[in-house]
Coordinates of C-alpha atoms and ligand atoms in Angstrom, one line a residue:
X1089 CA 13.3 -126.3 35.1
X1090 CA 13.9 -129.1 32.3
X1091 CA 10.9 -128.7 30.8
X1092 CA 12.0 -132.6 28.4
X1093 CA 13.2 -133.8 32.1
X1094 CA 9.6 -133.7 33.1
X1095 CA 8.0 -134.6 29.7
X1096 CA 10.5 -137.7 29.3
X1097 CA 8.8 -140.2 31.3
X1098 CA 5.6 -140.0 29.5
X1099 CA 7.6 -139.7 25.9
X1100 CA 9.1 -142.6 27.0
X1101 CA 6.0 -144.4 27.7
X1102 CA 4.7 -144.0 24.2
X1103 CA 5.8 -145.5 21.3
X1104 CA 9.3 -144.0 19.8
X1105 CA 7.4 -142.9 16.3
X1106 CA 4.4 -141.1 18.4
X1107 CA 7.0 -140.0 20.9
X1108 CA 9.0 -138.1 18.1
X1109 CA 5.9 -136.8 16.2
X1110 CA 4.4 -135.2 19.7
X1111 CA 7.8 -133.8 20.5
X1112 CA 7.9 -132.3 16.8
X1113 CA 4.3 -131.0 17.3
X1114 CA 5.1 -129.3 20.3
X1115 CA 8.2 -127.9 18.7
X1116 CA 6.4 -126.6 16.1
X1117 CA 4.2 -124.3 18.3
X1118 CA 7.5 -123.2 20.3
X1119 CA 8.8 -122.4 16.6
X1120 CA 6.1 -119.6 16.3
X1121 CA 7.1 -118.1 19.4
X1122 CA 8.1 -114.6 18.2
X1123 CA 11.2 -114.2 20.9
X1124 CA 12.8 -117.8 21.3
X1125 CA 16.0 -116.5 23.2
X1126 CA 19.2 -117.1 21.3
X1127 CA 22.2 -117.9 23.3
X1128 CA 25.4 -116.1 22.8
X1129 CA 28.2 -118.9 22.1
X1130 CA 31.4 -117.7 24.1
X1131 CA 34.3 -116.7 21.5
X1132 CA 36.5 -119.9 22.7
X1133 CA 33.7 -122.4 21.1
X1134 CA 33.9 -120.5 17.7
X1135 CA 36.0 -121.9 14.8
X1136 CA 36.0 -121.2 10.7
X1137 CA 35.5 -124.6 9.0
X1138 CA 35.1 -125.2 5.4
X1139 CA 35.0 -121.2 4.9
X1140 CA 31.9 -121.1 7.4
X1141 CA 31.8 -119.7 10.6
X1142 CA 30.6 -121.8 13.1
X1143 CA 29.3 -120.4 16.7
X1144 CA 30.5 -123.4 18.4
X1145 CA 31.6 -126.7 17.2
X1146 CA 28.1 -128.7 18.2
X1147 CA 25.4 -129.6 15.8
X1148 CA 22.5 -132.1 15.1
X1149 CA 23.1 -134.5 12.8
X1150 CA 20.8 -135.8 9.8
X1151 CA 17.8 -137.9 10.5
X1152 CA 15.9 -135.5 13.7
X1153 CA 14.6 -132.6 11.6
X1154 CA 14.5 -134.6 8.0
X1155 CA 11.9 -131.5 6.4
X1156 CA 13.8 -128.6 8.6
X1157 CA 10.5 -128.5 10.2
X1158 CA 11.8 -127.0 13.8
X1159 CA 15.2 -124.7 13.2
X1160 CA 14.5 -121.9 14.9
X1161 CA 14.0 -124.2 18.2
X1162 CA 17.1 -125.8 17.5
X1163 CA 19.0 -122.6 17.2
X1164 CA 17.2 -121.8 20.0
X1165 CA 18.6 -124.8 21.9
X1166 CA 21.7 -123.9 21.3
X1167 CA 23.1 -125.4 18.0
X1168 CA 25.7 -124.1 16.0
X1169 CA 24.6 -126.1 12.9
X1170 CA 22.1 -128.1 11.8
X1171 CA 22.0 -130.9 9.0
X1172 CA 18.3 -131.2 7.8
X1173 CA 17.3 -134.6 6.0
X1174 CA 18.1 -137.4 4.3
X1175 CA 16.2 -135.2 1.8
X1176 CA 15.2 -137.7 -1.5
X1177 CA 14.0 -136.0 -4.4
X1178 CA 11.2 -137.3 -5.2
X1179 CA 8.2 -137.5 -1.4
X1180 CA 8.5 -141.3 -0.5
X1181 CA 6.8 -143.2 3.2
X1182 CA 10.3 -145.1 4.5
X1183 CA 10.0 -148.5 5.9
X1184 CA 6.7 -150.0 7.2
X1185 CA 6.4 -149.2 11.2
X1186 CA 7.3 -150.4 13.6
X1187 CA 10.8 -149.1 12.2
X1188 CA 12.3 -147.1 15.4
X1189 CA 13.1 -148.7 18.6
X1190 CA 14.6 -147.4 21.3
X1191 CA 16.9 -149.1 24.8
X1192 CA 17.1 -145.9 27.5
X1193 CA 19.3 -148.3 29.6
X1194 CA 21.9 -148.6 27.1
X1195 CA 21.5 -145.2 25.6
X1196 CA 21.1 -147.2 22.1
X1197 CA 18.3 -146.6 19.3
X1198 CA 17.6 -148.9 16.6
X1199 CA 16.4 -147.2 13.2
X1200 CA 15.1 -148.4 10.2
X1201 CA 13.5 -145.4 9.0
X1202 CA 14.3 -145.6 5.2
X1203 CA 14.0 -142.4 4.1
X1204 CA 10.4 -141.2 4.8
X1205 CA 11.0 -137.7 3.2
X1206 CA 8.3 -135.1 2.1
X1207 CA 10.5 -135.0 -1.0
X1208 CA 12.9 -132.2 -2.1
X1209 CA 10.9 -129.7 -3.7
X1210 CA 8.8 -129.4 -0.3
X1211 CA 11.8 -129.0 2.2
X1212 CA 13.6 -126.5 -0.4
X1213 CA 10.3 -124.7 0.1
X1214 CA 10.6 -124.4 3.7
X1215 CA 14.0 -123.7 3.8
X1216 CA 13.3 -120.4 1.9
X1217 CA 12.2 -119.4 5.4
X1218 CA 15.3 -120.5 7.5
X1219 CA 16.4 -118.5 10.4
X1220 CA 19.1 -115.9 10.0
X1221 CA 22.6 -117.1 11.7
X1222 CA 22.1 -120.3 12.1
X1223 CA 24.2 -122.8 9.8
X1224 CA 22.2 -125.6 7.9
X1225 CA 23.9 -128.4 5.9
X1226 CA 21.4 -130.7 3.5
X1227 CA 22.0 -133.9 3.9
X1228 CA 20.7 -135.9 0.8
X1229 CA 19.6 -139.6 -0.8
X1230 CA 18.3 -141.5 -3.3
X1231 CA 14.9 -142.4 -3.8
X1232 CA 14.7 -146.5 -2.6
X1233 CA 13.3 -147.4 -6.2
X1234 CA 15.7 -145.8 -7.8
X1235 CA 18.1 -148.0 -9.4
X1236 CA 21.6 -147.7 -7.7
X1237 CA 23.1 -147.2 -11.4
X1238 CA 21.4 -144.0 -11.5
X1239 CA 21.5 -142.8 -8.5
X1240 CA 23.5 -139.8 -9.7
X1241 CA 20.7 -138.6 -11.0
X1242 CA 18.8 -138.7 -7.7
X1243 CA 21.6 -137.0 -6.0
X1244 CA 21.4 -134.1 -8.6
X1245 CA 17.8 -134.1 -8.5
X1246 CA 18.0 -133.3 -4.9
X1247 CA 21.2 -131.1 -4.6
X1248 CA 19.7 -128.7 -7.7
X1249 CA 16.6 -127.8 -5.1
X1250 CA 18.1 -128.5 -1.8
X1251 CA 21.8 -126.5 -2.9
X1252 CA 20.5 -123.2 -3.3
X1253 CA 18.8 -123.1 0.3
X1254 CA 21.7 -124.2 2.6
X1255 CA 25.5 -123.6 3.6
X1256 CA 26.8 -127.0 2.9
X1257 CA 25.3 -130.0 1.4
X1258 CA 26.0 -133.9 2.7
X1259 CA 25.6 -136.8 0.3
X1260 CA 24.7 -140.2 2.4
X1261 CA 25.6 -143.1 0.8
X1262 CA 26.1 -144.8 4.3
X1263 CA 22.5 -145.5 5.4
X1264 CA 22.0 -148.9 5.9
X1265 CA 17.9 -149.0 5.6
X1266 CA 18.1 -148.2 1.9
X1267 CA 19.1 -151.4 -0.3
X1268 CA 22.4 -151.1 -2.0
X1269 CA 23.0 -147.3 -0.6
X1270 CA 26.4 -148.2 0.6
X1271 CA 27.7 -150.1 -2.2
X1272 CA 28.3 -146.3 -3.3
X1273 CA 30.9 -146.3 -0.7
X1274 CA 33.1 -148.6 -3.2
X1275 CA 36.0 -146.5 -4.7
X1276 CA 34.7 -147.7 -8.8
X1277 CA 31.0 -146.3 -7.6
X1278 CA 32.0 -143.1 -5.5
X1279 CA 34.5 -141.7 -8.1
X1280 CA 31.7 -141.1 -10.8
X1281 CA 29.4 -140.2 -8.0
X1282 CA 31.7 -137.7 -6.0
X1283 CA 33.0 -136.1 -10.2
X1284 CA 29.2 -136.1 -11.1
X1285 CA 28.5 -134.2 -7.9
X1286 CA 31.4 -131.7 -8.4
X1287 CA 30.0 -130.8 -11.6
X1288 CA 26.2 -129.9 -11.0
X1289 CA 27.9 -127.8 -8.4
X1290 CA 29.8 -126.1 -10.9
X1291 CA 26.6 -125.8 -13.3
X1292 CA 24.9 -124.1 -10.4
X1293 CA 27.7 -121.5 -9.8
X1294 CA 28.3 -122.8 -6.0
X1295 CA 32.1 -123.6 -6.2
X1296 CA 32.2 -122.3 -3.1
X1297 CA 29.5 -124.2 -1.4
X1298 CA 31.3 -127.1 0.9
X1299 CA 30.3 -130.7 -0.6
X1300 CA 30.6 -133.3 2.4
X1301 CA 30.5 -137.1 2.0
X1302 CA 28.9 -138.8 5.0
X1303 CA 30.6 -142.4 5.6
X1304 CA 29.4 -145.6 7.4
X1305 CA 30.9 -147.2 10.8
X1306 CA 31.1 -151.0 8.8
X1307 CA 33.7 -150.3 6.2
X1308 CA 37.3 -151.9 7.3
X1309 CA 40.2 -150.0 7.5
X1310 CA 42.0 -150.6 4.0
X1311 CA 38.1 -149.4 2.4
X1312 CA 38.4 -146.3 4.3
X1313 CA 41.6 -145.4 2.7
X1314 CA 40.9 -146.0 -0.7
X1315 CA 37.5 -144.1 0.0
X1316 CA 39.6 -141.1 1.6
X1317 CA 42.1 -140.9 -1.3
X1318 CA 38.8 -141.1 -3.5
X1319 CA 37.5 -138.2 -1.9
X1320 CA 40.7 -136.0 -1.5
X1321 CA 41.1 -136.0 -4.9
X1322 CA 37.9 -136.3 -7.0
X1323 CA 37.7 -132.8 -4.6
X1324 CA 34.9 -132.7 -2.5
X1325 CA 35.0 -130.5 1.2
X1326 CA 35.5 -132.8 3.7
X1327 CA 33.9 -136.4 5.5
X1328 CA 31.2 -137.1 8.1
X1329 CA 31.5 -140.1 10.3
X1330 CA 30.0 -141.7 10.9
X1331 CA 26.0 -143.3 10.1
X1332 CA 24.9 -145.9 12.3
X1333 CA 26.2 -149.3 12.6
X1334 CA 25.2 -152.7 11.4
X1335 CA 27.4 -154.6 13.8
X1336 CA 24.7 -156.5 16.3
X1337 CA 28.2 -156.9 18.1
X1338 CA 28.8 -152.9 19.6
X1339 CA 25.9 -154.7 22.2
X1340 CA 26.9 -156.8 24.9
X1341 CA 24.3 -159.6 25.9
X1342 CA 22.0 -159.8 27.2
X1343 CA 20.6 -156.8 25.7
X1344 CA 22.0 -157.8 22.2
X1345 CA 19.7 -160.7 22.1
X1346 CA 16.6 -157.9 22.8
X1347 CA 18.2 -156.1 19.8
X1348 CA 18.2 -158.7 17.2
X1349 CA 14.6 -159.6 17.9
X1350 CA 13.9 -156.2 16.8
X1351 CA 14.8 -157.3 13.4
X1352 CA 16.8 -155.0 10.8
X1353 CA 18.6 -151.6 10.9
X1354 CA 21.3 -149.5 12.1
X1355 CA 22.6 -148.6 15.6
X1356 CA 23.4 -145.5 17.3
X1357 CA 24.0 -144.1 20.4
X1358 CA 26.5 -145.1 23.5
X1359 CA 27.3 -148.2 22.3
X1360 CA 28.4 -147.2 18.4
X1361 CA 31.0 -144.6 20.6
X1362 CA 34.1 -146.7 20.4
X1363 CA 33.4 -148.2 17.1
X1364 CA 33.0 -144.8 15.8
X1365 CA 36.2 -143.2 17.0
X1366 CA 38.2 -146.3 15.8
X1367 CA 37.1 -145.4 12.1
X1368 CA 37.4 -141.8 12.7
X1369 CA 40.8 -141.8 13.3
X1370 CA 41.8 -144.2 11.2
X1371 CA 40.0 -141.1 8.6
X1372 CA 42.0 -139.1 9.9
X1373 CA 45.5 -140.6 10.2
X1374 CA 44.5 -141.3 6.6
X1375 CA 43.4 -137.7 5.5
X1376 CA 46.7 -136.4 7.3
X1377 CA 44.9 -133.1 7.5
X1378 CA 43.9 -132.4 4.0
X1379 CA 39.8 -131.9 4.3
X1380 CA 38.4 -131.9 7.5
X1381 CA 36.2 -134.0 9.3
X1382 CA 33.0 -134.2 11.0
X1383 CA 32.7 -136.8 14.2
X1384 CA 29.4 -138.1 14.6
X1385 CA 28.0 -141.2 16.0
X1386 CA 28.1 -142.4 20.2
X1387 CA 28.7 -138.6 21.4
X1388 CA 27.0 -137.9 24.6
X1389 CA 29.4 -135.8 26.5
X1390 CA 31.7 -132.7 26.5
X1391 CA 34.4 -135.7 27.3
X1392 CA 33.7 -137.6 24.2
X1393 CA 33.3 -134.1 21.8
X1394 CA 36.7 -132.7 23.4
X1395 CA 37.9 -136.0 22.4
X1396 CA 36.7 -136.3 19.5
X1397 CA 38.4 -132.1 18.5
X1398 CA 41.6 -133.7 20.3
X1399 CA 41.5 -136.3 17.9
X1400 CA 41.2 -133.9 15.1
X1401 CA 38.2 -134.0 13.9
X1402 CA 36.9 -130.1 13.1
X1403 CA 33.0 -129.9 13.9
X1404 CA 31.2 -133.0 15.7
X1405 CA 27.3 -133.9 15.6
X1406 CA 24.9 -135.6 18.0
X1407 CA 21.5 -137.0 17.6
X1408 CA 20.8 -140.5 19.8
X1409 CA 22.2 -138.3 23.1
X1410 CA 19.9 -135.7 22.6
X1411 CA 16.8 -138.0 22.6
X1412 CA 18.1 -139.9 25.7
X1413 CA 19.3 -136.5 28.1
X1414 CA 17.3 -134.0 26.1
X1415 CA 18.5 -130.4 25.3
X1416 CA 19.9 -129.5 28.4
X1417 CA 23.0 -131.7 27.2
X1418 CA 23.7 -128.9 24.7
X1419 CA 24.5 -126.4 27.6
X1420 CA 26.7 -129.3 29.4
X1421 CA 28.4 -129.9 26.7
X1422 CA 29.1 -126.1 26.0
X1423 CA 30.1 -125.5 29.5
X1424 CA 32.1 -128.9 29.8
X1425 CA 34.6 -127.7 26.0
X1426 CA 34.5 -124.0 27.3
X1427 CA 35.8 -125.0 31.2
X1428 CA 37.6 -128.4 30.0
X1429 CA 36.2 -129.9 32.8
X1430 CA 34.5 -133.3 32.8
Ligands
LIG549 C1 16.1 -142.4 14.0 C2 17.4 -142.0 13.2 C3 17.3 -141.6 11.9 C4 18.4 -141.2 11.2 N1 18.3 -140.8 9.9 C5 19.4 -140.4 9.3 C6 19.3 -139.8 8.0 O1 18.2 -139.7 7.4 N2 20.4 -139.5 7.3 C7 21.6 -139.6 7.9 O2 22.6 -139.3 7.3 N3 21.8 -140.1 9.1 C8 20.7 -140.5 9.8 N4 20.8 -141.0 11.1 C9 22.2 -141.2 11.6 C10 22.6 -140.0 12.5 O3 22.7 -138.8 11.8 C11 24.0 -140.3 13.1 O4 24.9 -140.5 12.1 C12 24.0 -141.6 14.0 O5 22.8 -141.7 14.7 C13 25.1 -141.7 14.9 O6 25.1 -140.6 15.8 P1 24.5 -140.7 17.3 O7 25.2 -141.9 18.0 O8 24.8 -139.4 18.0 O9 23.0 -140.9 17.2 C14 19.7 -141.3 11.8 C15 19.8 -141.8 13.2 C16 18.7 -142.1 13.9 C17 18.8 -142.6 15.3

């Protein structure tokens, strides 16, 4: 039976922030279950990206288990990796509620979260206690008051507790609920960022610990490859993309009007899918295979992740899917890449 099937209609009925803190309750108590099963991947969905071996090519992206509160379950589930956060490095609330909306006949969520994060020090805490086999990336921000010229600092702060606990490390500089987050997309800002980066890595002896850069949907074409040569050769791993979208325009009306009455934040889901792919490959034709890339952002179907690998992209994340079809999506989608059949 789908256990979320049956549950949906009520999580559905409550408010998206009460929804997700209920879910995450009762995910915690499945957590402590001593014999969650753990499915065996079939060889064709394994790959070896950035040096890491991945059981299949699926993971959650950033923003569902910010404090790595419920790994186990998502191993459980079926995931291959996991990106915990946007960890900050210093505990901070996010955005005033209501900040997370979502539109189950579009498949589209609205978030202005901003960051709420229990703070660095706490998730490198829990993270001392991760499950074995299971691949976990740390996806990490600045603190909102923190001035954007030193938000290096932040980023170090984070990366020097968060580092030692995962497999690879993210840096978001593409959310769009933290003022001035993305201006450290620009090529004078992400140079020093991306160099500054590269070098507490050093100081912490993890040369060999994948740095990613995750990238918004809203940068136009010519941005994305100055930020791609940028990124090739200040030296960092590879790219995510992408975050959410600002663009009130990936809705068509009348639903769009429903949207902006919600007020600010970025979109996901369905309808950031072709938005998303048009910047990804335009990564891609850009990076002409030189670091890989993560797709992420509108991916709801074995069809749209086999796309996505056709495209060339080496790994690809989902988040607003999962919410919408729950977790028996990530056994269609590993049946749909392993038959090719959609
Ligand atoms: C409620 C919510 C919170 C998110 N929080 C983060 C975050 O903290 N850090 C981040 O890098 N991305 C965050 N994201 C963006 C997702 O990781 C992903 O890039 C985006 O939702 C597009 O993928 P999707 O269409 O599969 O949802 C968040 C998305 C949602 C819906």
């Amino acid at each position: 039976m789908d256990l979320y099937a049956a549950l949906r209609p009520l999580l559905f009925r409550l408010d998206p922030e009460t929804a997700h803190n209920l879910a995450f309750w009762l995910g915690e108590r499945v957590c402590s279950w001593p014999h969650l099963p753990q499915p065996q991947h079939p060889d064709a969905l394994r790959r070896t990206i950035l040096g890491l071996d991945f059981p299949t090519p699926l993971g959650l992206a950033a923003g569902l288990d910010k404090g790595a509160t419920l790994l186990p379950l998502w191993q459980s589930l079926g995931f291959g990796h996991v990106e915990i956060g946007t960890v900050t490095p210093r505990p901070q609330p996010g955005n005033p509620k209501p900040r997370l909306f979502r539109f189950p006949e579009a498949g589209l969520i609205l978030n202005r979260m901003g960051f709420n994060s229990e703070g660095a020090e706490v998730v490198a805490a829990r993270l001392r206690n991760r499950p074995a086999g299971l691949i976990v990336g740390g996806n990490l921000g600045k603190n909102k008051e923190t001035p954007e010229a030193q938000a290096l600092d932040d980023y170090r702060a984070a990366y020097r507790l968060i580092a030692p606990q995962v497999d690879y490390v993210a840096l978001n500089v593409s959310s769009p609920n933290t003022p001035g987050l993305r201006n450290l997309q620009a090529p004078e800002a992400l140079k020093p960022l991306l160099v500054g980066m590269l070098e507490v890595r050093k100081e912490m002896g993890l040369e060999r610990q994948p740095l990613l850069l995750k990238l918004a949907p809203d940068l136009a074409p010519e941005d994305l490859d100055a930020i791609v040569e940028v990124a090739v050769t200040a030296g960092i791993s590879g790219l995510i993309a992408t975050n959410t979208t600002l663009d009130r325009g990936v809705v068509a009306e009348p639903l769009r009007t429903r949207v902006v009455a919600k007020g600010a934040g970025g979109l996901s889901g369905a309808p950031l899918k072709a938005k998303a792919r048009e910047v990804r490959r335009r990564i891609l034709a850009s990076l002409r295979g030189r670091l890989p890339l993560v797709a992420c952002g509108g991916l709801g179907s074995a069809e749209d992740i086999q796309g996505a690998l056709d495209d060339g992209a080496a790994l690809a994340q989902i988040y607003s899917a999962l919410i919408f079809e729950g977790p028996a999506l990530i056994t269609r989608i590993h049946q749909g890449l392993v038959a090719k059949e959609f």
